[in-house]
mmCIF file of C-alpha atoms in Angstrom:
data_model
loop_
_atom_site.group_PDB
_atom_site.id
_atom_site.type_symbol
_atom_site.label_atom_id
_atom_site.label_comp_id
_atom_site.label_asym_id
_atom_site.label_seq_id
_atom_site.Cartn_x
_atom_site.Cartn_y
_atom_site.Cartn_z
ATOM 1 C CA MET U 1 -10.341 -38.414 12.955
ATOM 2 C CA LYS U 2 -12.052 -41.667 12.950
ATOM 3 C CA ARG U 3 -9.775 -42.419 10.198
ATOM 4 C CA PHE U 4 -6.961 -41.083 11.561
ATOM 5 C CA GLY U 5 -7.483 -42.458 14.816
ATOM 6 C CA THR U 6 -7.551 -45.832 13.557
ATOM 7 C CA PHE U 7 -4.457 -45.494 11.528
ATOM 8 C CA LEU U 8 -2.609 -44.057 14.721
ATOM 9 C CA ILE U 9 -3.445 -47.481 16.487
ATOM 10 C CA GLU U 10 -2.830 -49.921 13.637
ATOM 11 C CA GLU U 11 0.722 -47.967 13.254
ATOM 12 C CA GLY U 12 1.165 -48.640 16.952
ATOM 13 C CA VAL U 13 1.789 -45.080 17.787
ATOM 14 C CA ILE U 14 -1.229 -45.381 20.665
ATOM 15 C CA ASP U 15 -3.420 -47.656 21.684
ATOM 16 C CA GLN U 16 -7.511 -47.227 22.264
ATOM 17 C CA ASP U 17 -7.199 -46.421 25.816
ATOM 18 C CA GLY U 18 -4.648 -43.719 25.165
ATOM 19 C CA LEU U 19 -6.405 -42.003 22.205
ATOM 20 C CA GLN U 20 -9.890 -41.756 24.574
ATOM 21 C CA GLN U 21 -7.418 -40.111 27.212
ATOM 22 C CA ILE U 22 -6.406 -37.281 23.870
ATOM 23 C CA LYS U 23 -9.877 -37.164 23.403
ATOM 24 C CA ASP U 24 -11.493 -36.801 27.039
ATOM 25 C CA GLU U 25 -8.609 -34.198 27.988
ATOM 26 C CA ILE U 26 -9.623 -31.819 24.512
ATOM 27 C CA ASP U 27 -13.175 -32.256 25.734
ATOM 28 C CA ARG U 28 -12.391 -31.046 29.177
ATOM 29 C CA SER U 29 -10.235 -27.938 27.873
ATOM 30 C CA VAL U 30 -12.819 -26.941 25.174
ATOM 31 C CA THR U 31 -15.562 -27.222 28.073
ATOM 32 C CA GLU U 32 -13.773 -25.178 30.613
ATOM 33 C CA ALA U 33 -12.398 -22.567 27.922
ATOM 34 C CA ALA U 34 -16.503 -22.269 27.099
ATOM 35 C CA ASP U 35 -17.160 -22.072 30.590
ATOM 36 C CA ILE U 36 -14.702 -18.849 31.012
ATOM 37 C CA ALA U 37 -16.180 -17.364 27.915
ATOM 38 C CA LEU U 38 -19.688 -17.520 29.234
ATOM 39 C CA ALA U 39 -18.929 -16.078 32.670
ATOM 40 C CA SER U 40 -17.129 -13.183 31.336
ATOM 41 C CA ALA U 41 -18.394 -9.764 31.255
ATOM 42 C CA GLN U 42 -19.190 -8.152 27.405
ATOM 43 C CA PRO U 43 -16.487 -5.541 26.349
ATOM 44 C CA ALA U 44 -17.567 -2.124 26.730
ATOM 45 C CA PRO U 45 -18.618 -0.218 23.816
ATOM 46 C CA GLU U 46 -15.721 2.191 23.667
ATOM 47 C CA THR U 47 -13.185 -0.770 23.249
ATOM 48 C CA VAL U 48 -14.131 -1.252 19.603
ATOM 49 C CA THR U 49 -11.334 0.561 18.139
ATOM 50 C CA ARG U 50 -8.743 -0.244 20.049
ATOM 51 C CA TYR U 51 -5.968 -2.502 18.786
ATOM 52 C CA VAL U 52 -6.962 -1.728 14.928
ATOM 53 C CA PHE U 53 -3.595 -0.333 14.534
ATOM 54 C CA SER U 54 -0.861 -0.698 16.905
ATOM 55 C CA ALA U 55 -0.715 1.079 19.928
ATOM 56 C CA ASP U 56 2.749 1.327 20.493
ATOM 57 C CA VAL U 57 4.253 2.440 17.100
ATOM 58 C CA ASP U 58 2.704 5.106 15.432
ATOM 59 C CA PRO U 59 3.569 6.132 11.848
ATOM 60 C CA THR U 60 1.994 9.447 11.613
ATOM 61 C CA SER U 61 3.780 10.637 14.384
ATOM 62 C CA LYS U 62 6.678 13.461 14.339
ATOM 63 C CA GLU U 63 9.118 10.372 15.254
ATOM 64 C CA PHE U 64 8.728 9.534 11.231
ATOM 65 C CA ASP U 65 9.239 13.043 10.060
ATOM 66 C CA THR U 66 12.805 13.854 8.536
ATOM 67 C CA GLU U 67 11.618 15.879 5.959
ATOM 68 C CA ASP U 68 13.048 19.212 7.461
ATOM 69 C CA LYS U 69 16.658 18.100 8.239
ATOM 70 C CA LEU U 70 16.748 16.429 4.596
ATOM 71 C CA GLU U 71 19.864 16.327 2.712
ATOM 72 C CA LEU U 72 20.391 14.971 -0.815
ATOM 73 C CA SER U 73 23.527 13.767 -2.315
ATOM 74 C CA GLY U 74 24.824 11.646 -5.638
ATOM 75 C CA ASN U 75 23.075 11.403 -9.130
ATOM 76 C CA ALA U 76 19.412 11.656 -9.558
ATOM 77 C CA GLY U 77 17.801 8.224 -9.584
ATOM 78 C CA THR U 78 14.379 7.195 -10.521
ATOM 79 C CA MET U 79 11.649 5.802 -8.155
ATOM 80 C CA VAL U 80 13.080 2.167 -9.429
ATOM 81 C CA ASP U 81 16.377 3.542 -8.106
ATOM 82 C CA LEU U 82 15.309 5.033 -4.611
ATOM 83 C CA ILE U 83 13.031 2.196 -3.650
ATOM 84 C CA ASN U 84 15.968 -0.277 -4.500
ATOM 85 C CA ARG U 85 18.066 1.662 -2.096
ATOM 86 C CA CYS U 86 15.999 1.768 0.503
ATOM 87 C CA LEU U 87 15.511 -1.969 0.271
ATOM 88 C CA HIS U 88 19.056 -2.318 0.669
ATOM 89 C CA THR U 89 19.726 -0.119 3.372
ATOM 90 C CA GLU U 90 16.888 -1.439 5.382
ATOM 91 C CA MET U 91 17.727 -5.196 4.907
ATOM 92 C CA ALA U 92 21.074 -3.904 6.403
ATOM 93 C CA ARG U 93 19.430 -2.464 9.210
ATOM 94 C CA ASP U 94 17.093 -5.199 9.889
ATOM 95 C CA PRO U 95 18.175 -8.827 9.647
ATOM 96 C CA ARG U 96 14.618 -9.820 10.425
ATOM 97 C CA ILE U 97 13.541 -8.678 7.131
ATOM 98 C CA VAL U 98 12.966 -11.030 4.019
ATOM 99 C CA VAL U 99 11.808 -10.489 0.776
ATOM 100 C CA PHE U 100 9.809 -12.522 -1.871
ATOM 101 C CA GLY U 101 7.145 -12.743 -4.406
ATOM 102 C CA GLU U 102 7.038 -14.090 -8.234
ATOM 103 C CA ASP U 103 10.568 -13.455 -10.072
ATOM 104 C CA VAL U 104 11.945 -11.094 -6.983
ATOM 105 C CA ALA U 105 15.305 -12.337 -6.528
ATOM 106 C CA ASP U 106 17.905 -12.467 -9.334
ATOM 107 C CA CYS U 107 18.311 -16.341 -9.779
ATOM 108 C CA SER U 108 16.125 -19.615 -8.685
ATOM 109 C CA ARG U 109 19.083 -21.340 -8.102
ATOM 110 C CA ASP U 110 22.097 -20.144 -6.436
ATOM 111 C CA ARG U 111 24.536 -22.055 -8.551
ATOM 112 C CA TYR U 112 24.174 -19.758 -11.881
ATOM 113 C CA LEU U 113 24.079 -16.337 -9.921
ATOM 114 C CA GLU U 114 27.662 -15.551 -10.993
ATOM 115 C CA THR U 115 26.836 -16.514 -14.772
ATOM 116 C CA VAL U 116 23.315 -14.636 -15.260
ATOM 117 C CA LYS U 117 22.471 -11.121 -15.226
ATOM 118 C CA GLY U 118 19.826 -11.715 -12.940
ATOM 119 C CA LYS U 119 16.300 -10.330 -12.732
ATOM 120 C CA GLY U 120 15.419 -9.022 -9.617
ATOM 121 C CA GLY U 121 11.470 -8.635 -10.353
ATOM 122 C CA VAL U 122 10.269 -7.481 -13.925
ATOM 123 C CA PHE U 123 10.961 -3.547 -13.058
ATOM 124 C CA LYS U 124 14.091 -4.303 -11.334
ATOM 125 C CA VAL U 125 12.974 -3.188 -8.316
ATOM 126 C CA THR U 126 14.748 -5.957 -6.369
ATOM 127 C CA ALA U 127 17.721 -6.192 -8.438
ATOM 128 C CA ASN U 128 20.531 -7.497 -6.444
ATOM 129 C CA LEU U 129 18.697 -8.035 -3.295
ATOM 130 C CA GLN U 130 19.783 -11.572 -3.133
ATOM 131 C CA ARG U 131 23.308 -11.683 -4.508
ATOM 132 C CA LYS U 132 23.702 -8.898 -1.385
ATOM 133 C CA PHE U 133 21.818 -10.788 1.426
ATOM 134 C CA GLY U 134 21.305 -14.470 0.299
ATOM 135 C CA SER U 135 18.735 -16.893 -0.704
ATOM 136 C CA GLU U 136 17.293 -17.299 2.712
ATOM 137 C CA ARG U 137 16.498 -13.900 2.807
ATOM 138 C CA VAL U 138 15.611 -12.880 -1.072
ATOM 139 C CA TYR U 139 13.716 -15.978 -3.057
ATOM 140 C CA ASN U 140 10.893 -16.708 -5.584
ATOM 141 C CA SER U 141 7.573 -17.638 -4.523
ATOM 142 C CA PRO U 142 5.057 -19.529 -6.608
ATOM 143 C CA LEU U 143 2.833 -17.917 -9.123
ATOM 144 C CA ALA U 144 0.200 -17.596 -6.008
ATOM 145 C CA GLU U 145 -0.616 -14.714 -4.349
ATOM 146 C CA ALA U 146 -2.429 -16.055 -1.685
ATOM 147 C CA ASN U 147 0.410 -18.337 -0.802
ATOM 148 C CA ILE U 148 2.841 -14.835 -0.915
ATOM 149 C CA VAL U 149 0.496 -12.906 1.248
ATOM 150 C CA GLY U 150 -0.746 -16.394 3.415
ATOM 151 C CA ARG U 151 3.131 -17.184 4.265
ATOM 152 C CA ALA U 152 4.143 -13.050 4.941
ATOM 153 C CA ILE U 153 1.254 -13.340 8.017
ATOM 154 C CA GLY U 154 2.534 -16.644 9.432
ATOM 155 C CA MET U 155 6.304 -15.338 9.267
ATOM 156 C CA ALA U 156 5.163 -11.706 10.627
ATOM 157 C CA THR U 157 3.269 -13.309 13.697
ATOM 158 C CA ARG U 158 6.448 -15.307 14.528
ATOM 159 C CA GLY U 159 8.696 -11.772 14.772
ATOM 160 C CA LEU U 160 10.058 -11.858 11.027
ATOM 161 C CA LYS U 161 9.630 -8.758 8.791
ATOM 162 C CA PRO U 162 8.413 -9.761 5.471
ATOM 163 C CA VAL U 163 8.310 -7.194 2.509
ATOM 164 C CA VAL U 164 6.510 -9.028 -0.546
ATOM 165 C CA GLU U 165 5.805 -8.629 -3.798
ATOM 166 C CA ILE U 166 2.617 -8.621 -5.738
ATOM 167 C CA GLN U 167 3.832 -8.621 -9.255
ATOM 168 C CA PHE U 168 0.769 -6.555 -10.656
ATOM 169 C CA PHE U 169 -2.130 -5.219 -8.858
ATOM 170 C CA ASP U 170 -4.044 -6.578 -11.291
ATOM 171 C CA TYR U 171 -3.656 -10.029 -9.490
ATOM 172 C CA ILE U 172 -3.679 -8.831 -6.056
ATOM 173 C CA TRP U 173 -7.513 -10.649 -5.695
ATOM 174 C CA PRO U 174 -6.423 -14.244 -5.272
ATOM 175 C CA ALA U 175 -5.171 -13.055 -1.955
ATOM 176 C CA MET U 176 -7.730 -10.476 -0.940
ATOM 177 C CA HIS U 177 -8.963 -13.030 1.489
ATOM 178 C CA GLN U 178 -5.795 -13.197 3.280
ATOM 179 C CA ILE U 179 -5.568 -9.702 3.146
ATOM 180 C CA ARG U 180 -8.945 -8.475 4.420
ATOM 181 C CA ASN U 181 -9.912 -11.563 7.110
ATOM 182 C CA GLU U 182 -6.681 -12.033 8.237
ATOM 183 C CA LEU U 183 -3.749 -9.895 7.855
ATOM 184 C CA ALA U 184 -5.934 -6.593 8.584
ATOM 185 C CA LEU U 185 -7.676 -7.855 11.212
ATOM 186 C CA LEU U 186 -5.370 -10.226 13.317
ATOM 187 C CA ARG U 187 -4.146 -7.784 16.051
ATOM 188 C CA TRP U 188 -7.724 -6.439 16.932
ATOM 189 C CA ARG U 189 -9.719 -9.915 16.838
ATOM 190 C CA SER U 190 -6.739 -10.962 19.246
ATOM 191 C CA ALA U 191 -6.651 -7.875 21.112
ATOM 192 C CA ASN U 192 -3.405 -6.971 20.460
ATOM 193 C CA ASP U 193 -1.861 -10.864 21.267
ATOM 194 C CA TRP U 194 -1.164 -11.199 17.479
ATOM 195 C CA LYS U 195 0.186 -9.109 14.984
ATOM 196 C CA ALA U 196 1.493 -9.201 11.471
ATOM 197 C CA PRO U 197 3.076 -6.243 10.082
ATOM 198 C CA VAL U 198 3.835 -7.395 6.599
ATOM 199 C CA VAL U 199 4.373 -4.723 3.843
ATOM 200 C CA ILE U 200 2.982 -5.642 0.373
ATOM 201 C CA ARG U 201 4.637 -3.630 -2.517
ATOM 202 C CA VAL U 202 2.246 -3.680 -5.742
ATOM 203 C CA PRO U 203 2.962 -2.043 -9.114
ATOM 204 C CA ILE U 204 -0.301 -0.549 -9.927
ATOM 205 C CA GLY U 205 -1.830 1.696 -12.734
ATOM 206 C CA GLY U 206 -2.184 2.646 -16.129
ATOM 207 C CA TYR U 207 -0.792 4.989 -18.699
ATOM 208 C CA LEU U 208 1.073 1.830 -20.490
ATOM 209 C CA LYS U 209 -0.045 2.396 -23.743
ATOM 210 C CA GLY U 210 -1.109 -1.485 -24.100
ATOM 211 C CA GLY U 211 -0.969 -2.370 -20.524
ATOM 212 C CA ALA U 212 -5.141 -3.183 -20.882
ATOM 213 C CA ILE U 213 -7.266 -4.977 -18.413
ATOM 214 C CA TYR U 214 -4.954 -7.209 -16.472
ATOM 215 C CA HIS U 215 -1.898 -5.116 -16.113
ATOM 216 C CA SER U 216 -3.678 -1.495 -15.714
ATOM 217 C CA GLN U 217 -6.114 -1.547 -12.587
ATOM 218 C CA SER U 218 -6.406 1.043 -9.821
ATOM 219 C CA GLY U 219 -8.947 -0.364 -7.997
ATOM 220 C CA VAL U 220 -7.579 1.562 -4.320
ATOM 221 C CA SER U 221 -10.821 2.345 -2.785
ATOM 222 C CA THR U 222 -11.335 -1.361 -2.039
ATOM 223 C CA PHE U 223 -8.199 -1.215 0.149
ATOM 224 C CA THR U 224 -8.723 1.903 1.907
ATOM 225 C CA GLN U 225 -11.883 0.879 3.410
ATOM 226 C CA ILE U 226 -10.093 -1.827 5.315
ATOM 227 C CA PRO U 227 -9.518 -1.124 8.870
ATOM 228 C CA GLY U 228 -6.106 -1.996 10.224
ATOM 229 C CA LEU U 229 -4.920 -1.651 6.889
ATOM 230 C CA ARG U 230 -2.523 1.553 6.070
ATOM 231 C CA VAL U 231 -2.628 2.417 2.204
ATOM 232 C CA VAL U 232 0.893 4.792 0.334
ATOM 233 C CA TYR U 233 0.987 5.693 -2.958
ATOM 234 C CA PRO U 234 4.102 7.789 -3.640
ATOM 235 C CA SER U 235 4.235 9.945 -6.688
ATOM 236 C CA ASN U 236 8.073 10.271 -6.775
ATOM 237 C CA ALA U 237 11.217 8.743 -6.318
ATOM 238 C CA LEU U 238 11.877 11.044 -2.980
ATOM 239 C CA ASP U 239 8.707 10.145 -1.591
ATOM 240 C CA ALA U 240 8.660 6.473 -2.085
ATOM 241 C CA ASN U 241 11.902 6.385 -0.695
ATOM 242 C CA GLY U 242 10.590 7.565 2.789
ATOM 243 C CA LEU U 243 7.450 6.534 2.979
ATOM 244 C CA LEU U 244 8.529 2.873 2.205
ATOM 245 C CA ARG U 245 11.253 3.091 5.024
ATOM 246 C CA THR U 246 8.286 4.266 7.395
ATOM 247 C CA ALA U 247 6.118 1.203 5.913
ATOM 248 C CA ILE U 248 9.038 -0.960 6.924
ATOM 249 C CA ARG U 249 9.510 0.557 10.208
ATOM 250 C CA ALA U 250 6.072 0.666 11.203
ATOM 251 C CA ASP U 251 4.067 -2.300 13.121
ATOM 252 C CA ASP U 252 1.026 -2.292 10.971
ATOM 253 C CA PRO U 253 0.364 -4.363 8.070
ATOM 254 C CA VAL U 254 0.967 -1.965 4.656
ATOM 255 C CA LEU U 255 -0.139 -1.950 1.106
ATOM 256 C CA PHE U 256 2.416 0.132 -0.683
ATOM 257 C CA LEU U 257 1.746 1.112 -4.078
ATOM 258 C CA GLU U 258 4.158 2.074 -6.791
ATOM 259 C CA HIS U 259 2.679 3.349 -9.893
ATOM 260 C CA LYS U 260 4.245 1.610 -13.082
ATOM 261 C CA HIS U 261 4.620 4.457 -15.140
ATOM 262 C CA LEU U 262 5.902 6.499 -12.600
ATOM 263 C CA TYR U 263 8.624 3.996 -12.233
ATOM 264 C CA ARG U 264 11.506 5.773 -14.645
ATOM 265 C CA GLN U 265 9.798 9.029 -15.509
ATOM 266 C CA ALA U 266 12.555 11.762 -15.659
ATOM 267 C CA TYR U 267 10.495 14.500 -13.927
ATOM 268 C CA ASN U 268 9.860 12.596 -10.645
ATOM 269 C CA LYS U 269 13.992 11.438 -10.315
ATOM 270 C CA SER U 270 15.592 12.428 -6.711
ATOM 271 C CA GLN U 271 19.473 12.593 -5.420
ATOM 272 C CA TYR U 272 19.561 10.015 -2.775
ATOM 273 C CA PRO U 273 18.318 10.718 1.066
ATOM 274 C CA PRO U 274 20.350 9.461 3.929
ATOM 275 C CA ASP U 275 19.618 6.052 5.380
ATOM 276 C CA ASP U 276 17.445 7.325 7.837
ATOM 277 C CA PHE U 277 14.990 9.107 5.596
ATOM 278 C CA MET U 278 11.121 8.955 6.267
ATOM 279 C CA ILE U 279 7.960 10.527 5.609
ATOM 280 C CA PRO U 280 4.906 10.115 8.533
ATOM 281 C CA PHE U 281 1.920 8.617 6.995
ATOM 282 C CA GLY U 282 -1.040 11.065 6.694
ATOM 283 C CA LYS U 283 1.097 13.718 5.888
ATOM 284 C CA ALA U 284 0.351 15.319 2.441
ATOM 285 C CA LYS U 285 2.552 17.842 0.733
ATOM 286 C CA VAL U 286 1.903 20.853 -1.306
ATOM 287 C CA VAL U 287 3.484 20.848 -4.611
ATOM 288 C CA ARG U 288 2.243 23.878 -6.045
ATOM 289 C CA ALA U 289 1.097 26.899 -3.835
ATOM 290 C CA GLY U 290 -2.329 28.418 -5.472
ATOM 291 C CA THR U 291 -5.099 30.762 -4.462
ATOM 292 C CA ASP U 292 -8.204 30.077 -6.712
ATOM 293 C CA VAL U 293 -8.817 26.681 -7.066
ATOM 294 C CA SER U 294 -7.338 23.472 -5.033
ATOM 295 C CA ILE U 295 -6.377 20.259 -6.567
ATOM 296 C CA ILE U 296 -6.495 16.891 -4.197
ATOM 297 C CA THR U 297 -4.513 14.002 -5.965
ATOM 298 C CA TYR U 298 -1.951 11.312 -5.911
ATOM 299 C CA GLY U 299 -0.352 9.107 -8.178
ATOM 300 C CA ALA U 300 0.420 9.760 -11.813
ATOM 301 C CA LEU U 301 -2.285 12.684 -11.451
ATOM 302 C CA VAL U 302 0.178 14.821 -9.367
ATOM 303 C CA GLN U 303 2.055 15.354 -13.076
ATOM 304 C CA ARG U 304 -0.867 15.938 -14.918
ATOM 305 C CA SER U 305 -2.294 18.185 -12.745
ATOM 306 C CA LEU U 306 0.874 20.213 -12.221
ATOM 307 C CA VAL U 307 0.818 20.614 -16.178
ATOM 308 C CA ALA U 308 -2.515 21.684 -16.461
ATOM 309 C CA ALA U 309 -2.232 24.118 -13.686
ATOM 310 C CA LYS U 310 0.766 25.966 -15.668
ATOM 311 C CA GLN U 311 -1.694 25.927 -18.363
ATOM 312 C CA ALA U 312 -4.174 27.738 -16.229
ATOM 313 C CA GLU U 313 -1.630 30.270 -14.996
ATOM 314 C CA GLN U 314 -1.663 31.491 -18.523
ATOM 315 C CA GLU U 315 -5.469 32.007 -17.942
ATOM 316 C CA GLY U 316 -4.713 34.014 -14.846
ATOM 317 C CA ILE U 317 -6.029 31.169 -12.646
ATOM 318 C CA SER U 318 -3.729 30.158 -9.539
ATOM 319 C CA VAL U 319 -4.150 26.809 -8.766
ATOM 320 C CA GLU U 320 -3.205 24.847 -5.746
ATOM 321 C CA ILE U 321 -1.762 21.118 -5.700
ATOM 322 C CA ILE U 322 -2.248 18.761 -2.930
ATOM 323 C CA ASP U 323 -0.301 15.672 -3.087
ATOM 324 C CA LEU U 324 -1.919 12.910 -0.458
ATOM 325 C CA ARG U 325 1.166 10.800 -0.633
ATOM 326 C CA SER U 326 -0.815 8.296 2.014
ATOM 327 C CA LEU U 327 -4.699 7.449 1.276
ATOM 328 C CA SER U 328 -5.514 5.629 4.376
ATOM 329 C CA PRO U 329 -4.422 7.197 6.826
ATOM 330 C CA TYR U 330 -4.955 11.108 4.565
ATOM 331 C CA ASP U 331 -3.837 14.296 5.385
ATOM 332 C CA TRP U 332 -7.173 15.884 6.228
ATOM 333 C CA ASN U 333 -5.978 19.020 7.940
ATOM 334 C CA ALA U 334 -3.808 20.094 4.796
ATOM 335 C CA ILE U 335 -7.300 19.347 2.539
ATOM 336 C CA ALA U 336 -8.877 21.561 4.755
ATOM 337 C CA GLU U 337 -6.531 24.391 4.892
ATOM 338 C CA SER U 338 -5.887 24.216 1.017
ATOM 339 C CA VAL U 339 -10.124 24.634 0.657
ATOM 340 C CA LYS U 340 -10.513 27.553 3.009
ATOM 341 C CA LYS U 341 -8.015 29.463 1.236
ATOM 342 C CA THR U 342 -9.376 28.903 -2.442
ATOM 343 C CA ASN U 343 -12.964 27.920 -1.531
ATOM 344 C CA ARG U 344 -12.886 25.605 -4.995
ATOM 345 C CA VAL U 345 -11.496 22.080 -5.178
ATOM 346 C CA ILE U 346 -10.957 19.093 -7.475
ATOM 347 C CA VAL U 347 -10.468 15.808 -6.622
ATOM 348 C CA ALA U 348 -8.580 14.256 -8.871
ATOM 349 C CA HIS U 349 -7.369 10.346 -9.440
ATOM 350 C CA GLU U 350 -7.000 7.251 -11.722
ATOM 351 C CA ASP U 351 -9.430 5.059 -10.445
ATOM 352 C CA SER U 352 -13.140 5.027 -11.502
ATOM 353 C CA GLN U 353 -15.238 7.888 -10.644
ATOM 354 C CA SER U 354 -18.540 6.040 -9.107
ATOM 355 C CA PHE U 355 -17.778 4.445 -5.952
ATOM 356 C CA GLY U 356 -13.983 5.600 -6.133
ATOM 357 C CA TYR U 357 -11.395 6.931 -3.571
ATOM 358 C CA GLY U 358 -12.257 10.559 -4.234
ATOM 359 C CA ALA U 359 -16.401 9.802 -3.457
ATOM 360 C CA GLU U 360 -15.021 9.996 -0.027
ATOM 361 C CA LEU U 361 -12.924 13.138 -0.185
ATOM 362 C CA ALA U 362 -15.977 14.808 -1.879
ATOM 363 C CA ALA U 363 -18.467 13.613 0.621
ATOM 364 C CA ARG U 364 -16.373 14.774 4.300
ATOM 365 C CA ILE U 365 -15.722 18.257 1.643
ATOM 366 C CA ALA U 366 -19.168 18.952 1.434
ATOM 367 C CA ASN U 367 -19.829 17.849 4.990
ATOM 368 C CA GLU U 368 -17.291 19.722 7.135
ATOM 369 C CA LEU U 369 -16.587 22.616 4.498
ATOM 370 C CA PHE U 370 -19.248 24.008 3.320
ATOM 371 C CA GLU U 371 -19.692 26.878 4.291
ATOM 372 C CA TYR U 372 -16.199 27.843 2.203
ATOM 373 C CA LEU U 373 -17.283 26.137 -1.211
ATOM 374 C CA ASP U 374 -18.343 28.534 -3.772
ATOM 375 C CA ALA U 375 -18.793 25.985 -6.371
ATOM 376 C CA PRO U 376 -19.473 22.266 -6.277
ATOM 377 C CA VAL U 377 -16.755 19.828 -5.653
ATOM 378 C CA ARG U 378 -15.734 18.450 -8.839
ATOM 379 C CA ARG U 379 -14.306 15.456 -9.533
ATOM 380 C CA VAL U 380 -11.662 14.227 -12.436
ATOM 381 C CA CYS U 381 -11.382 10.422 -12.593
ATOM 382 C CA ALA U 382 -11.200 7.574 -14.770
ATOM 383 C CA LEU U 383 -14.263 6.240 -16.772
ATOM 384 C CA ASP U 384 -16.398 3.500 -15.134
ATOM 385 C CA THR U 385 -15.317 0.927 -17.578
ATOM 386 C CA PHE U 386 -12.006 -1.197 -18.068
ATOM 387 C CA VAL U 387 -8.759 0.026 -19.290
ATOM 388 C CA ALA U 388 -8.566 -1.065 -22.677
ATOM 389 C CA TYR U 389 -5.512 -2.261 -25.018
ATOM 390 C CA ALA U 390 -5.921 0.415 -28.090
ATOM 391 C CA PRO U 391 -3.820 3.193 -27.293
ATOM 392 C CA GLN U 392 -6.557 5.759 -28.154
ATOM 393 C CA LEU U 393 -8.985 4.022 -25.965
ATOM 394 C CA GLU U 394 -6.868 4.155 -22.806
ATOM 395 C CA ASP U 395 -6.562 8.014 -23.472
ATOM 396 C CA ALA U 396 -10.004 8.341 -23.491
ATOM 397 C CA ILE U 397 -11.063 6.138 -20.664
ATOM 398 C CA LEU U 398 -7.847 7.308 -17.884
ATOM 399 C CA PRO U 399 -8.041 11.311 -17.409
ATOM 400 C CA GLN U 400 -5.602 13.207 -19.068
ATOM 401 C CA VAL U 401 -4.226 16.862 -18.294
ATOM 402 C CA ALA U 402 -6.582 18.068 -20.843
ATOM 403 C CA ASP U 403 -9.395 16.847 -18.502
ATOM 404 C CA VAL U 404 -7.748 18.366 -15.630
ATOM 405 C CA ALA U 405 -7.439 21.779 -17.116
ATOM 406 C CA LYS U 406 -11.128 21.802 -18.310
ATOM 407 C CA ALA U 407 -12.205 21.144 -14.601
ATOM 408 C CA ILE U 408 -9.708 23.776 -13.642
ATOM 409 C CA SER U 409 -11.436 26.253 -16.360
ATOM 410 C CA ASP U 410 -15.167 25.351 -15.357
ATOM 411 C CA LEU U 411 -14.753 25.354 -11.614
ATOM 412 C CA HIS U 412 -13.212 28.733 -12.012
ATOM 413 C CA ALA U 413 -15.982 30.260 -14.272
ATOM 414 C CA TYR U 414 -18.627 28.659 -11.503
#
């Protein structure tokens, strides 16, 4: 400040008396603010959970539930197709939406747009958004995740709706400070005076046969334990479309996780829903009804659990599968209802077992549903190590159909 003040005087911007007046005014303002703060009453204990999330827009409410009146049309599309369609329709609906991230644009320089095929992200999820909505609303960012999230926070506080992309979950960590200490708690620490309803799209997960340690991570529990942050994880194209639309229309920060292995799988394709199709957060889906064993799962383990359940059916074991779809919040009522029916439960996920997301579910089931259990809660998860490059090692590290099938058989026989 000393050098800056000297610079202003030397440049003739202000004289010494004017500079001192500014300093005195600032000192008075700080002193007055401190006096007001010291004289204020301490907040009541019951206010501590106020404004963790928006009090005006509730993405878990019926207002966001349109599944019952769903009508599909057109040819079946992949998860990439339906996410891309959602981004197109939402950007047309809301001019406040801006999309940016590493390589998300079709072309960095407008003058080449008509002569190149265009990129639209490394997975083509944002293809043709720049062509349709222009470079002021869709553009590439520096290769700096903290820059992406930090800029999105600033834009959101000014009334825009950033829907940004972190190219791979494995590189989200440089933005962790921005996410944990700025984005998620802005509303709470300002008592609802400020908000930053940013959507962060993140390709995640393994089963890539060579993705290895920098393209296969699945550390979701690091983010689900952050208050103020919604975390969503669809397992199929239709859910991805409806959940993303809810994320965009919500008023809270949302981490939207898209499993790379699921992007173009034929088994999770869907025809296209209407442009107002939404799925509320915290609403799980029973993807397979059963009576003997419950599997609580999400992401890539949904399909693996379905295959294992069909194998178990040959042994006379009836397996129910619950796809959580959103991880924070999650649908406790659906979990409890299933466990009360089957009395045996497996929590299956791609994350490591120790300190993973399933540990919270297993603990709560054991605590609140103990009297309904006829066997211990079983977890099927990745090993407590990193995802290796060699395919045979990746298969051993990540949970496979055989692992789920064995858990079903062992738990049923308990």
